[in-house]
């Protein structure tokens, strides 16, 4: 059942609801601290939607969220392999095994850093639409760019 209080949350939404209630805050108060509307917060708490990267960072400024909930929320929203999220060793291993141009690896790397396309593209000195195309595998990076991606990620 969604939207109820539980001491053992199973989902991202249940976790943020539990934290809000444990702090004695109304949805309106928590939403004000996060910088979203009460309706949006309640939608997240009921697991009807997952916050995007910017809102997720705002939530994390207010609530420390265990990685398992972040992984579940991000993998649900962005359709990505949970095992890659926040797993720099696995990402590096896949990079070294020739997967630097694969969309899932690039997306996992970006999401693990809680970066938007625009922010990550700026760090990589490429156009955001290029990164989006690579992540969605509409285009593959040229060999020279694959080396640049590897260098960027491995030297991080």
mmCIF file with all atom_site columns, C-alpha atoms in Angstrom:
data_model
loop_
_atom_site.group_PDB
_atom_site.id
_atom_site.type_symbol
_atom_site.label_atom_id
_atom_site.label_alt_id
_atom_site.label_comp_id
_atom_site.label_asym_id
_atom_site.label_entity_id
_atom_site.label_seq_id
_atom_site.pdbx_PDB_ins_code
_atom_site.Cartn_x
_atom_site.Cartn_y
_atom_site.Cartn_z
_atom_site.occupancy
_atom_site.B_iso_or_equiv
_atom_site.pdbx_formal_charge
_atom_site.auth_seq_id
_atom_site.auth_comp_id
_atom_site.auth_asym_id
_atom_site.auth_atom_id
_atom_site.pdbx_PDB_model_num
ATOM 1   C CA . UNK A 1 1   ? 0.000  0.000  0.000   1.00 0.00 ? 1   UNK A CA 1
ATOM 2   C CA . UNK A 1 2   ? 1.324  3.433  -0.901  1.00 0.00 ? 2   UNK A CA 1
ATOM 3   C CA . UNK A 1 3   ? 1.384  6.603  1.147   1.00 0.00 ? 3   UNK A CA 1
ATOM 4   C CA . UNK A 1 4   ? 1.353  5.041  4.584   1.00 0.00 ? 4   UNK A CA 1
ATOM 5   C CA . UNK A 1 5   ? 3.908  5.379  7.371   1.00 0.00 ? 5   UNK A CA 1
ATOM 6   C CA . UNK A 1 6   ? 6.272  2.484  7.832   1.00 0.00 ? 6   UNK A CA 1
ATOM 7   C CA . UNK A 1 7   ? 9.313  2.009  10.019  1.00 0.00 ? 7   UNK A CA 1
ATOM 8   C CA . UNK A 1 8   ? 10.785 -0.268 7.347   1.00 0.00 ? 8   UNK A CA 1
ATOM 9   C CA . UNK A 1 9   ? 10.388 1.570  4.043   1.00 0.00 ? 9   UNK A CA 1
ATOM 10  C CA . UNK A 1 10  ? 10.765 -0.495 0.895   1.00 0.00 ? 10  UNK A CA 1
ATOM 11  C CA . UNK A 1 11  ? 10.744 2.325  -1.645  1.00 0.00 ? 11  UNK A CA 1
ATOM 12  C CA . UNK A 1 12  ? 12.249 5.756  -2.179  1.00 0.00 ? 12  UNK A CA 1
ATOM 13  C CA . UNK A 1 13  ? 8.846  7.387  -1.624  1.00 0.00 ? 13  UNK A CA 1
ATOM 14  C CA . UNK A 1 14  ? 8.195  5.504  1.607   1.00 0.00 ? 14  UNK A CA 1
ATOM 15  C CA . UNK A 1 15  ? 11.642 6.492  2.830   1.00 0.00 ? 15  UNK A CA 1
ATOM 16  C CA . UNK A 1 16  ? 11.209 10.231 2.294   1.00 0.00 ? 16  UNK A CA 1
ATOM 17  C CA . UNK A 1 17  ? 7.697  10.065 3.817   1.00 0.00 ? 17  UNK A CA 1
ATOM 18  C CA . UNK A 1 18  ? 9.084  8.288  6.892   1.00 0.00 ? 18  UNK A CA 1
ATOM 19  C CA . UNK A 1 19  ? 11.857 10.876 7.255   1.00 0.00 ? 19  UNK A CA 1
ATOM 20  C CA . UNK A 1 20  ? 9.407  13.768 6.946   1.00 0.00 ? 20  UNK A CA 1
ATOM 21  C CA . UNK A 1 21  ? 7.011  12.313 9.523   1.00 0.00 ? 21  UNK A CA 1
ATOM 22  C CA . UNK A 1 22  ? 9.853  11.377 11.896  1.00 0.00 ? 22  UNK A CA 1
ATOM 23  C CA . UNK A 1 23  ? 10.902 15.039 11.826  1.00 0.00 ? 23  UNK A CA 1
ATOM 24  C CA . UNK A 1 24  ? 7.364  16.123 12.684  1.00 0.00 ? 24  UNK A CA 1
ATOM 25  C CA . UNK A 1 25  ? 7.001  18.024 9.432   1.00 0.00 ? 25  UNK A CA 1
ATOM 26  C CA . UNK A 1 26  ? 3.948  18.486 7.261   1.00 0.00 ? 26  UNK A CA 1
ATOM 27  C CA . UNK A 1 27  ? 4.215  17.875 3.537   1.00 0.00 ? 27  UNK A CA 1
ATOM 28  C CA . UNK A 1 28  ? 3.919  21.629 3.030   1.00 0.00 ? 28  UNK A CA 1
ATOM 29  C CA . UNK A 1 29  ? 6.860  22.324 5.383   1.00 0.00 ? 29  UNK A CA 1
ATOM 30  C CA . UNK A 1 30  ? 9.103  19.705 3.789   1.00 0.00 ? 30  UNK A CA 1
ATOM 31  C CA . UNK A 1 31  ? 8.163  20.860 0.290   1.00 0.00 ? 31  UNK A CA 1
ATOM 32  C CA . UNK A 1 32  ? 9.093  24.411 1.293   1.00 0.00 ? 32  UNK A CA 1
ATOM 33  C CA . UNK A 1 33  ? 12.517 23.265 2.478   1.00 0.00 ? 33  UNK A CA 1
ATOM 34  C CA . UNK A 1 34  ? 13.129 21.245 -0.669  1.00 0.00 ? 34  UNK A CA 1
ATOM 35  C CA . UNK A 1 35  ? 11.829 23.948 -2.979  1.00 0.00 ? 35  UNK A CA 1
ATOM 36  C CA . UNK A 1 36  ? 8.959  22.080 -4.612  1.00 0.00 ? 36  UNK A CA 1
ATOM 37  C CA . UNK A 1 37  ? 5.192  22.079 -4.269  1.00 0.00 ? 37  UNK A CA 1
ATOM 38  C CA . UNK A 1 38  ? 3.355  19.991 -1.709  1.00 0.00 ? 38  UNK A CA 1
ATOM 39  C CA . UNK A 1 39  ? 1.617  18.110 -4.535  1.00 0.00 ? 39  UNK A CA 1
ATOM 40  C CA . UNK A 1 40  ? 4.943  17.139 -6.106  1.00 0.00 ? 40  UNK A CA 1
ATOM 41  C CA . UNK A 1 41  ? 6.328  15.951 -2.759  1.00 0.00 ? 41  UNK A CA 1
ATOM 42  C CA . UNK A 1 42  ? 3.241  13.816 -2.141  1.00 0.00 ? 42  UNK A CA 1
ATOM 43  C CA . UNK A 1 43  ? 3.526  12.370 -5.645  1.00 0.00 ? 43  UNK A CA 1
ATOM 44  C CA . UNK A 1 44  ? 7.111  11.320 -4.833  1.00 0.00 ? 44  UNK A CA 1
ATOM 45  C CA . UNK A 1 45  ? 6.087  9.921  -1.445  1.00 0.00 ? 45  UNK A CA 1
ATOM 46  C CA . UNK A 1 46  ? 3.402  7.801  -3.105  1.00 0.00 ? 46  UNK A CA 1
ATOM 47  C CA . UNK A 1 47  ? 5.965  6.541  -5.640  1.00 0.00 ? 47  UNK A CA 1
ATOM 48  C CA . UNK A 1 48  ? 3.844  7.839  -8.502  1.00 0.00 ? 48  UNK A CA 1
ATOM 49  C CA . UNK A 1 49  ? 6.820  9.773  -9.865  1.00 0.00 ? 49  UNK A CA 1
ATOM 50  C CA . UNK A 1 50  ? 10.527 9.907  -9.224  1.00 0.00 ? 50  UNK A CA 1
ATOM 51  C CA . UNK A 1 51  ? 12.277 13.256 -8.843  1.00 0.00 ? 51  UNK A CA 1
ATOM 52  C CA . UNK A 1 52  ? 14.693 14.362 -11.527 1.00 0.00 ? 52  UNK A CA 1
ATOM 53  C CA . UNK A 1 53  ? 18.354 15.031 -10.797 1.00 0.00 ? 53  UNK A CA 1
ATOM 54  C CA . UNK A 1 54  ? 17.979 18.658 -9.657  1.00 0.00 ? 54  UNK A CA 1
ATOM 55  C CA . UNK A 1 55  ? 15.133 17.843 -7.280  1.00 0.00 ? 55  UNK A CA 1
ATOM 56  C CA . UNK A 1 56  ? 16.940 14.761 -6.051  1.00 0.00 ? 56  UNK A CA 1
ATOM 57  C CA . UNK A 1 57  ? 19.910 16.950 -5.099  1.00 0.00 ? 57  UNK A CA 1
ATOM 58  C CA . UNK A 1 58  ? 17.541 19.322 -3.251  1.00 0.00 ? 58  UNK A CA 1
ATOM 59  C CA . UNK A 1 59  ? 16.043 16.390 -1.348  1.00 0.00 ? 59  UNK A CA 1
ATOM 60  C CA . UNK A 1 60  ? 19.527 15.149 -0.452  1.00 0.00 ? 60  UNK A CA 1
ATOM 61  C CA . UNK A 1 61  ? 20.318 18.558 1.048   1.00 0.00 ? 61  UNK A CA 1
ATOM 62  C CA . UNK A 1 62  ? 17.487 17.939 3.540   1.00 0.00 ? 62  UNK A CA 1
ATOM 63  C CA . UNK A 1 63  ? 17.491 14.160 3.970   1.00 0.00 ? 63  UNK A CA 1
ATOM 64  C CA . UNK A 1 64  ? 20.336 11.670 3.946   1.00 0.00 ? 64  UNK A CA 1
ATOM 65  C CA . UNK A 1 65  ? 19.048 8.864  1.752   1.00 0.00 ? 65  UNK A CA 1
ATOM 66  C CA . UNK A 1 66  ? 20.676 5.422  1.765   1.00 0.00 ? 66  UNK A CA 1
ATOM 67  C CA . UNK A 1 67  ? 22.111 4.370  -1.591  1.00 0.00 ? 67  UNK A CA 1
ATOM 68  C CA . UNK A 1 68  ? 19.721 1.447  -2.022  1.00 0.00 ? 68  UNK A CA 1
ATOM 69  C CA . UNK A 1 69  ? 16.779 3.859  -2.258  1.00 0.00 ? 69  UNK A CA 1
ATOM 70  C CA . UNK A 1 70  ? 18.647 6.161  -4.633  1.00 0.00 ? 70  UNK A CA 1
ATOM 71  C CA . UNK A 1 71  ? 19.584 3.214  -6.852  1.00 0.00 ? 71  UNK A CA 1
ATOM 72  C CA . UNK A 1 72  ? 15.987 2.018  -6.977  1.00 0.00 ? 72  UNK A CA 1
ATOM 73  C CA . UNK A 1 73  ? 14.617 5.483  -7.754  1.00 0.00 ? 73  UNK A CA 1
ATOM 74  C CA . UNK A 1 74  ? 17.203 6.256  -10.440 1.00 0.00 ? 74  UNK A CA 1
ATOM 75  C CA . UNK A 1 75  ? 17.010 2.849  -12.096 1.00 0.00 ? 75  UNK A CA 1
ATOM 76  C CA . UNK A 1 76  ? 13.216 3.134  -12.241 1.00 0.00 ? 76  UNK A CA 1
ATOM 77  C CA . UNK A 1 77  ? 13.207 6.648  -13.675 1.00 0.00 ? 77  UNK A CA 1
ATOM 78  C CA . UNK A 1 78  ? 16.079 6.216  -16.114 1.00 0.00 ? 78  UNK A CA 1
ATOM 79  C CA . UNK A 1 79  ? 15.727 2.505  -16.982 1.00 0.00 ? 79  UNK A CA 1
ATOM 80  C CA . UNK A 1 80  ? 19.269 1.582  -16.049 1.00 0.00 ? 80  UNK A CA 1
ATOM 81  C CA . UNK A 1 81  ? 21.039 -1.403 -14.521 1.00 0.00 ? 81  UNK A CA 1
ATOM 82  C CA . UNK A 1 82  ? 21.015 -0.823 -10.747 1.00 0.00 ? 82  UNK A CA 1
ATOM 83  C CA . UNK A 1 83  ? 24.334 -2.626 -10.316 1.00 0.00 ? 83  UNK A CA 1
ATOM 84  C CA . UNK A 1 84  ? 26.135 0.134  -12.237 1.00 0.00 ? 84  UNK A CA 1
ATOM 85  C CA . UNK A 1 85  ? 24.834 3.043  -10.159 1.00 0.00 ? 85  UNK A CA 1
ATOM 86  C CA . UNK A 1 86  ? 27.333 4.413  -7.624  1.00 0.00 ? 86  UNK A CA 1
ATOM 87  C CA . UNK A 1 87  ? 29.687 1.578  -8.570  1.00 0.00 ? 87  UNK A CA 1
ATOM 88  C CA . UNK A 1 88  ? 32.767 3.308  -9.936  1.00 0.00 ? 88  UNK A CA 1
ATOM 89  C CA . UNK A 1 89  ? 34.764 0.068  -10.030 1.00 0.00 ? 89  UNK A CA 1
ATOM 90  C CA . UNK A 1 90  ? 32.206 -1.655 -12.264 1.00 0.00 ? 90  UNK A CA 1
ATOM 91  C CA . UNK A 1 91  ? 31.949 1.413  -14.499 1.00 0.00 ? 91  UNK A CA 1
ATOM 92  C CA . UNK A 1 92  ? 35.750 1.578  -14.819 1.00 0.00 ? 92  UNK A CA 1
ATOM 93  C CA . UNK A 1 93  ? 35.938 -2.140 -15.577 1.00 0.00 ? 93  UNK A CA 1
ATOM 94  C CA . UNK A 1 94  ? 33.370 -1.791 -18.347 1.00 0.00 ? 94  UNK A CA 1
ATOM 95  C CA . UNK A 1 95  ? 35.221 1.203  -19.733 1.00 0.00 ? 95  UNK A CA 1
ATOM 96  C CA . UNK A 1 96  ? 38.433 -0.773 -19.923 1.00 0.00 ? 96  UNK A CA 1
ATOM 97  C CA . UNK A 1 97  ? 36.561 -3.651 -21.594 1.00 0.00 ? 97  UNK A CA 1
ATOM 98  C CA . UNK A 1 98  ? 35.491 -1.487 -24.505 1.00 0.00 ? 98  UNK A CA 1
ATOM 99  C CA . UNK A 1 99  ? 32.127 -0.219 -23.304 1.00 0.00 ? 99  UNK A CA 1
ATOM 100 C CA . UNK A 1 100 ? 33.028 3.492  -23.088 1.00 0.00 ? 100 UNK A CA 1
ATOM 101 C CA . UNK A 1 101 ? 30.702 4.252  -25.983 1.00 0.00 ? 101 UNK A CA 1
ATOM 102 C CA . UNK A 1 102 ? 27.775 2.290  -24.559 1.00 0.00 ? 102 UNK A CA 1
ATOM 103 C CA . UNK A 1 103 ? 24.790 4.346  -23.466 1.00 0.00 ? 103 UNK A CA 1
ATOM 104 C CA . UNK A 1 104 ? 24.174 2.486  -20.219 1.00 0.00 ? 104 UNK A CA 1
ATOM 105 C CA . UNK A 1 105 ? 27.719 3.013  -18.969 1.00 0.00 ? 105 UNK A CA 1
ATOM 106 C CA . UNK A 1 106 ? 27.635 6.716  -19.823 1.00 0.00 ? 106 UNK A CA 1
ATOM 107 C CA . UNK A 1 107 ? 24.224 7.178  -18.213 1.00 0.00 ? 107 UNK A CA 1
ATOM 108 C CA . UNK A 1 108 ? 25.290 5.281  -15.076 1.00 0.00 ? 108 UNK A CA 1
ATOM 109 C CA . UNK A 1 109 ? 28.391 7.429  -14.793 1.00 0.00 ? 109 UNK A CA 1
ATOM 110 C CA . UNK A 1 110 ? 26.348 10.630 -15.093 1.00 0.00 ? 110 UNK A CA 1
ATOM 111 C CA . UNK A 1 111 ? 23.592 9.536  -12.712 1.00 0.00 ? 111 UNK A CA 1
ATOM 112 C CA . UNK A 1 112 ? 26.078 8.247  -10.146 1.00 0.00 ? 112 UNK A CA 1
ATOM 113 C CA . UNK A 1 113 ? 27.428 11.782 -10.011 1.00 0.00 ? 113 UNK A CA 1
ATOM 114 C CA . UNK A 1 114 ? 23.873 13.182 -9.821  1.00 0.00 ? 114 UNK A CA 1
ATOM 115 C CA . UNK A 1 115 ? 24.535 15.364 -12.852 1.00 0.00 ? 115 UNK A CA 1
ATOM 116 C CA . UNK A 1 116 ? 22.147 16.576 -15.528 1.00 0.00 ? 116 UNK A CA 1
ATOM 117 C CA . UNK A 1 117 ? 23.036 16.127 -19.200 1.00 0.00 ? 117 UNK A CA 1
ATOM 118 C CA . UNK A 1 118 ? 23.972 19.786 -19.405 1.00 0.00 ? 118 UNK A CA 1
ATOM 119 C CA . UNK A 1 119 ? 26.243 19.673 -16.337 1.00 0.00 ? 119 UNK A CA 1
ATOM 120 C CA . UNK A 1 120 ? 28.032 16.501 -17.401 1.00 0.00 ? 120 UNK A CA 1
ATOM 121 C CA . UNK A 1 121 ? 28.434 17.658 -20.994 1.00 0.00 ? 121 UNK A CA 1
ATOM 122 C CA . UNK A 1 122 ? 29.985 20.898 -19.759 1.00 0.00 ? 122 UNK A CA 1
ATOM 123 C CA . UNK A 1 123 ? 32.507 18.943 -17.668 1.00 0.00 ? 123 UNK A CA 1
ATOM 124 C CA . UNK A 1 124 ? 33.306 16.768 -20.684 1.00 0.00 ? 124 UNK A CA 1
ATOM 125 C CA . UNK A 1 125 ? 33.451 19.812 -22.986 1.00 0.00 ? 125 UNK A CA 1
ATOM 126 C CA . UNK A 1 126 ? 30.834 18.461 -25.388 1.00 0.00 ? 126 UNK A CA 1
ATOM 127 C CA . UNK A 1 127 ? 27.337 19.514 -26.423 1.00 0.00 ? 127 UNK A CA 1
ATOM 128 C CA . UNK A 1 128 ? 24.539 18.202 -24.138 1.00 0.00 ? 128 UNK A CA 1
ATOM 129 C CA . UNK A 1 129 ? 22.635 16.826 -27.140 1.00 0.00 ? 129 UNK A CA 1
ATOM 130 C CA . UNK A 1 130 ? 25.707 14.791 -28.085 1.00 0.00 ? 130 UNK A CA 1
ATOM 131 C CA . UNK A 1 131 ? 25.817 13.188 -24.640 1.00 0.00 ? 131 UNK A CA 1
ATOM 132 C CA . UNK A 1 132 ? 22.081 12.499 -24.821 1.00 0.00 ? 132 UNK A CA 1
ATOM 133 C CA . UNK A 1 133 ? 22.505 10.870 -28.247 1.00 0.00 ? 133 UNK A CA 1
ATOM 134 C CA . UNK A 1 134 ? 25.296 8.666  -26.892 1.00 0.00 ? 134 UNK A CA 1
ATOM 135 C CA . UNK A 1 135 ? 23.299 7.672  -23.812 1.00 0.00 ? 135 UNK A CA 1
ATOM 136 C CA . UNK A 1 136 ? 20.289 6.777  -25.949 1.00 0.00 ? 136 UNK A CA 1
ATOM 137 C CA . UNK A 1 137 ? 22.600 5.061  -28.445 1.00 0.00 ? 137 UNK A CA 1
ATOM 138 C CA . UNK A 1 138 ? 21.270 7.106  -31.353 1.00 0.00 ? 138 UNK A CA 1
ATOM 139 C CA . UNK A 1 139 ? 24.898 7.749  -32.258 1.00 0.00 ? 139 UNK A CA 1
ATOM 140 C CA . UNK A 1 140 ? 28.109 6.191  -31.063 1.00 0.00 ? 140 UNK A CA 1
ATOM 141 C CA . UNK A 1 141 ? 31.094 8.325  -30.168 1.00 0.00 ? 141 UNK A CA 1
ATOM 142 C CA . UNK A 1 142 ? 33.971 8.231  -32.622 1.00 0.00 ? 142 UNK A CA 1
ATOM 143 C CA . UNK A 1 143 ? 37.087 6.380  -31.524 1.00 0.00 ? 143 UNK A CA 1
ATOM 144 C CA . UNK A 1 144 ? 38.847 9.627  -30.591 1.00 0.00 ? 144 UNK A CA 1
ATOM 145 C CA . UNK A 1 145 ? 35.897 10.586 -28.365 1.00 0.00 ? 145 UNK A CA 1
ATOM 146 C CA . UNK A 1 146 ? 35.805 7.119  -26.800 1.00 0.00 ? 146 UNK A CA 1
ATOM 147 C CA . UNK A 1 147 ? 39.405 7.645  -25.700 1.00 0.00 ? 147 UNK A CA 1
ATOM 148 C CA . UNK A 1 148 ? 38.465 11.068 -24.339 1.00 0.00 ? 148 UNK A CA 1
ATOM 149 C CA . UNK A 1 149 ? 35.542 9.560  -22.412 1.00 0.00 ? 149 UNK A CA 1
ATOM 150 C CA . UNK A 1 150 ? 37.816 6.887  -20.949 1.00 0.00 ? 150 UNK A CA 1
ATOM 151 C CA . UNK A 1 151 ? 40.410 9.456  -19.978 1.00 0.00 ? 151 UNK A CA 1
ATOM 152 C CA . UNK A 1 152 ? 37.784 11.698 -18.394 1.00 0.00 ? 152 UNK A CA 1
ATOM 153 C CA . UNK A 1 153 ? 36.216 8.898  -16.374 1.00 0.00 ? 153 UNK A CA 1
ATOM 154 C CA . UNK A 1 154 ? 39.332 7.015  -15.394 1.00 0.00 ? 154 UNK A CA 1
ATOM 155 C CA . UNK A 1 155 ? 41.142 10.127 -14.203 1.00 0.00 ? 155 UNK A CA 1
ATOM 156 C CA . UNK A 1 156 ? 38.253 11.186 -12.039 1.00 0.00 ? 156 UNK A CA 1
#
